[in-house]
């Protein structure tokens, strides 16, 4: 199985740096989170990084122009800091698209991760 470390190394550049930063924030917010890679296919042979705790918290997909963090139950989370900027009309999920040079509000992001984990436990 491909590890998230391998994905970060293979990406390199700003996308690898961004995914590594996000991963660190997730692990800091929820130290017991389970990291896996899923959904390998010919167009994405390394798969998609996922973080779960009592259910899926979020995925970290990478594209040429962005790193997309999709929260499985994002529509049910309070996003007071308005981090969600993609999949706004989806019934269940919400996403954060990060582009080269973007900064993320670490405190607000970690609050979303904790809230997603708490929602999974409820």
XYZ file of N, CA and C in Angstrom:
366
model
N 0.841 -1.181 0.000
C 0.000 0.000 0.000
C 0.887 1.247 0.000
N 0.523 2.191 -0.811
C 1.241 3.454 -0.875
C 0.971 4.251 0.396
N 1.998 4.868 0.922
C 1.806 5.697 2.112
C 1.619 7.158 1.710
N 1.104 7.924 2.629
C 0.946 9.354 2.380
C 2.319 9.998 2.227
N 3.324 9.498 2.936
C 4.698 9.992 2.758
C 5.143 9.837 1.303
N 4.828 8.688 0.713
C 5.208 8.441 -0.682
C 4.487 9.391 -1.631
N 3.236 9.657 -1.352
C 2.473 10.590 -2.194
C 3.073 11.982 -2.107
N 3.384 12.432 -0.900
C 3.976 13.758 -0.704
C 5.312 13.846 -1.447
N 6.139 12.811 -1.325
C 7.441 12.797 -1.993
C 7.278 12.808 -3.510
N 6.322 12.034 -4.025
C 6.106 11.957 -5.465
C 5.594 13.285 -6.027
N 4.775 13.981 -5.255
C 4.246 15.266 -5.707
C 5.342 16.315 -5.778
N 6.120 16.418 -4.692
C 7.131 17.474 -4.623
C 6.490 18.844 -4.767
N 7.302 19.850 -4.908
C 6.819 21.204 -5.163
C 5.811 21.703 -4.152
N 5.062 22.718 -4.563
C 4.119 23.355 -3.652
C 2.992 22.418 -3.235
N 2.569 21.510 -4.144
C 1.473 20.595 -3.785
C 1.916 19.614 -2.706
N 3.134 19.113 -2.808
C 3.669 18.230 -1.771
C 3.813 18.962 -0.453
N 4.303 20.199 -0.518
C 4.451 21.017 0.697
C 3.091 21.289 1.341
N 2.102 21.619 0.506
C 0.762 21.922 1.018
C 0.143 20.681 1.666
N 0.254 19.531 1.000
C -0.315 18.301 1.550
C 0.384 17.924 2.858
N 1.699 18.116 2.913
C 2.445 17.830 4.149
C 1.995 18.764 5.270
N 1.779 20.028 4.960
C 1.320 21.004 5.969
C -0.059 20.615 6.504
N -0.963 20.306 5.598
C -2.325 19.926 5.983
C -2.297 18.662 6.833
N -1.510 17.699 6.396
C -1.386 16.449 7.142
C -0.915 16.725 8.571
N 0.087 17.575 8.725
C 0.582 17.922 10.057
C -0.496 18.543 10.920
N -1.304 19.425 10.324
C -2.392 20.060 11.081
C -3.433 19.033 11.515
N -3.744 18.090 10.624
C -4.717 17.051 10.962
C -4.196 16.191 12.109
N -2.946 15.744 11.999
C -2.362 14.887 13.039
C -2.248 15.608 14.383
N -1.995 16.891 14.340
C -1.920 17.685 15.571
C -3.314 17.847 16.192
N -4.324 18.052 15.345
C -5.691 18.262 15.834
C -6.292 16.974 16.396
N -6.027 15.856 15.738
C -6.592 14.560 16.134
C -5.482 13.509 16.074
N -4.678 13.393 17.129
C -3.523 12.486 17.114
C -3.863 11.015 16.864
N -5.096 10.592 17.116
C -5.477 9.194 16.917
C -6.069 8.914 15.537
N -6.014 9.897 14.665
C -6.569 9.742 13.324
C -5.873 8.582 12.596
N -6.629 7.913 11.740
C -6.095 6.813 10.930
C -5.851 7.346 9.519
N -4.601 7.188 9.067
C -4.234 7.620 7.719
C -4.217 6.410 6.791
N -4.812 6.579 5.627
C -4.807 5.520 4.619
C -4.762 6.168 3.240
N -4.420 5.360 2.255
C -4.603 5.770 0.868
C -5.649 4.849 0.263
N -6.554 5.443 -0.496
C -7.655 4.693 -1.094
C -7.821 5.103 -2.547
N -8.661 4.365 -3.239
C -9.112 4.701 -4.592
C -7.970 4.830 -5.597
N -7.083 3.832 -5.613
C -6.031 3.795 -6.631
C -6.652 3.421 -7.968
N -6.183 4.070 -9.021
C -6.630 3.758 -10.378
C -5.531 4.151 -11.355
N -5.683 3.798 -12.609
C -4.616 4.053 -13.574
C -4.298 5.539 -13.704
N -5.306 6.386 -13.564
C -5.057 7.828 -13.657
C -4.509 8.419 -12.359
N -4.568 7.647 -11.274
C -4.035 8.084 -9.979
C -3.469 6.863 -9.253
N -2.320 6.349 -9.724
C -1.806 5.078 -9.208
C -1.386 5.096 -7.739
N -1.113 6.267 -7.180
C -0.728 6.346 -5.766
C -1.940 6.376 -4.842
N -3.095 6.718 -5.383
C -4.301 6.779 -4.572
C -4.512 8.145 -3.934
N -5.509 8.202 -3.071
C -5.918 9.453 -2.417
C -5.685 9.327 -0.917
N -4.965 10.282 -0.319
C -4.806 10.265 1.137
C -6.158 10.477 1.825
N -6.399 9.702 2.879
C -7.623 9.860 3.660
C -7.276 9.872 5.142
N -8.093 10.581 5.902
C -7.945 10.631 7.356
C -9.290 10.299 7.973
N -9.284 9.318 8.882
C -10.523 8.841 9.499
C -10.372 8.719 11.008
N -11.474 8.878 11.695
C -11.573 8.613 13.123
C -13.048 8.358 13.397
N -13.400 7.120 13.631
C -14.800 6.717 13.770
C -15.594 7.055 12.511
N -14.944 7.037 11.376
C -15.542 7.388 10.089
C -14.635 8.367 9.365
N -14.891 8.568 8.096
C -14.063 9.442 7.279
C -14.183 10.896 7.731
N -13.039 11.529 7.947
C -13.001 12.966 8.239
C -12.866 13.720 6.927
N -11.747 13.462 6.213
C -11.539 14.154 4.949
C -10.554 13.400 4.058
N -10.540 13.815 2.798
C -9.600 13.299 1.822
C -8.721 14.452 1.354
N -7.565 14.122 0.804
C -6.645 15.131 0.284
C -6.259 14.827 -1.150
N -7.090 15.223 -2.084
C -6.808 14.976 -3.491
C -5.925 16.085 -4.049
N -5.072 15.707 -4.997
C -4.203 16.708 -5.611
C -4.466 16.763 -7.113
N -4.490 17.962 -7.622
C -4.679 18.237 -9.038
C -3.539 19.148 -9.479
N -3.433 19.422 -10.769
C -2.341 20.265 -11.257
C -2.338 21.640 -10.602
N -3.532 22.177 -10.351
C -3.627 23.551 -9.875
C -4.114 23.698 -8.440
N -4.350 22.569 -7.732
C -4.871 22.703 -6.370
C -4.704 21.421 -5.567
N -4.814 21.612 -4.263
C -4.968 20.513 -3.319
C -6.384 20.664 -2.777
N -7.192 19.622 -2.933
C -8.603 19.665 -2.533
C -8.800 18.804 -1.290
N -9.282 19.429 -0.239
C -9.589 18.735 1.011
C -11.102 18.618 1.111
N -11.591 17.399 0.939
C -13.032 17.181 0.961
C -13.430 16.557 2.285
N -14.296 17.248 3.010
C -14.812 16.764 4.288
C -16.085 15.975 4.011
N -16.075 14.701 4.419
C -17.161 13.775 4.095
C -18.532 14.281 4.549
N -18.594 14.899 5.723
C -19.858 15.400 6.264
C -19.791 16.917 6.451
N -19.081 17.568 5.548
C -18.835 19.004 5.671
C -20.078 19.872 5.756
N -21.154 19.469 5.094
C -22.380 20.276 5.116
C -22.983 20.345 6.520
N -22.622 19.411 7.380
C -23.141 19.393 8.753
C -22.223 20.106 9.745
N -21.109 20.642 9.263
C -20.152 21.299 10.154
C -20.341 22.805 10.153
N -20.131 23.413 11.309
C -20.152 24.869 11.425
C -18.835 25.400 10.877
N -18.904 26.190 9.839
C -17.718 26.760 9.200
C -17.724 28.274 9.389
N -17.643 28.695 10.645
C -17.724 30.111 10.989
C -16.636 30.934 10.290
N -15.481 30.331 10.043
C -14.382 31.051 9.399
C -14.414 30.937 7.871
N -15.448 30.281 7.359
C -15.685 30.166 5.920
C -14.480 29.621 5.159
N -13.960 28.499 5.640
C -12.858 27.841 4.941
C -13.356 27.100 3.702
N -14.569 26.549 3.774
C -15.095 25.804 2.634
C -15.310 26.756 1.461
N -14.687 26.425 0.338
C -14.811 27.271 -0.854
C -15.132 26.447 -2.104
N -15.485 25.173 -1.916
C -15.818 24.301 -3.046
C -16.893 23.313 -2.603
N -17.601 22.779 -3.566
C -18.692 21.828 -3.301
C -19.731 22.437 -2.364
N -19.960 23.725 -2.518
C -20.865 24.443 -1.618
C -22.317 23.993 -1.717
N -22.705 23.441 -2.850
C -24.103 23.042 -3.003
C -24.307 21.541 -2.805
N -23.255 20.823 -2.511
C -23.393 19.382 -2.273
C -24.234 19.163 -1.013
N -25.001 18.104 -0.997
C -25.900 17.849 0.138
C -25.159 17.409 1.393
N -24.031 16.724 1.242
C -23.356 16.152 2.402
C -21.936 16.680 2.570
N -21.168 16.689 1.516
C -19.755 17.049 1.645
C -19.519 18.528 1.373
N -18.364 18.984 1.795
C -17.865 20.333 1.491
C -16.365 20.205 1.294
N -15.773 21.152 0.548
C -14.345 21.051 0.265
C -13.656 22.397 0.407
N -12.360 22.296 0.595
C -11.474 23.459 0.629
C -10.469 23.261 -0.498
N -10.478 24.168 -1.469
C -9.490 24.135 -2.541
C -8.361 25.094 -2.184
N -7.150 24.569 -2.173
C -5.967 25.371 -1.879
C -5.090 25.422 -3.126
N -4.741 26.624 -3.536
C -3.910 26.836 -4.716
C -2.512 27.292 -4.296
N -1.609 27.281 -5.244
C -0.235 27.694 -4.955
C -0.229 29.079 -4.318
N 0.482 29.213 -3.210
C 0.586 30.488 -2.511
C -0.500 30.729 -1.473
N -1.551 29.918 -1.467
C -2.614 30.081 -0.476
C -2.100 29.752 0.918
N -2.641 30.446 1.886
C -2.383 30.153 3.295
C -3.689 29.637 3.879
N -3.578 28.764 4.869
C -4.787 28.271 5.529
C -4.769 28.719 6.982
N -5.916 29.086 7.478
C -6.068 29.457 8.876
C -5.976 28.156 9.686
N -4.804 27.922 10.271
C -4.539 26.651 10.956
C -5.515 26.402 12.098
N -5.812 27.419 12.872
C -6.714 27.264 14.014
C -8.115 26.875 13.541
N -8.603 27.560 12.529
C -9.941 27.279 12.003
C -9.980 25.896 11.335
N -8.912 25.545 10.611
C -8.866 24.232 9.963
C -8.874 23.118 10.997
N -8.079 23.262 12.038
C -8.043 22.234 13.075
C -9.378 22.135 13.806
N -10.063 23.251 13.964
C -11.398 23.214 14.568
C -12.362 22.411 13.687
N -12.250 22.552 12.360
C -13.090 21.764 11.455
C -12.769 20.275 11.570
N -11.489 19.949 11.652
C -11.085 18.548 11.792
C -11.648 17.969 13.080
N -11.520 18.695 14.178
C -12.046 18.220 15.464
C -13.567 18.076 15.414
N -14.229 19.024 14.792
C -15.689 18.975 14.685
C -16.129 17.779 13.829
N -15.392 17.502 12.760
C -15.719 16.346 11.913
C -15.544 15.045 12.685
N -14.479 14.951 13.483
C -14.250 13.760 14.289
C -15.353 13.611 15.335
N -15.735 14.715 15.957
C -16.799 14.672 16.971
C -18.128 14.258 16.332
N -18.411 14.752 15.121
C -19.636 14.379 14.416
C -19.638 12.873 14.126
N -18.485 12.333 13.764
C -18.398 10.889 13.508
C -18.701 10.078 14.764
N -18.314 10.589 15.920
C -18.530 9.874 17.173
C -19.969 9.953 17.658
N -20.697 10.982 17.193
C -22.065 11.190 17.695
C -23.064 10.259 17.052
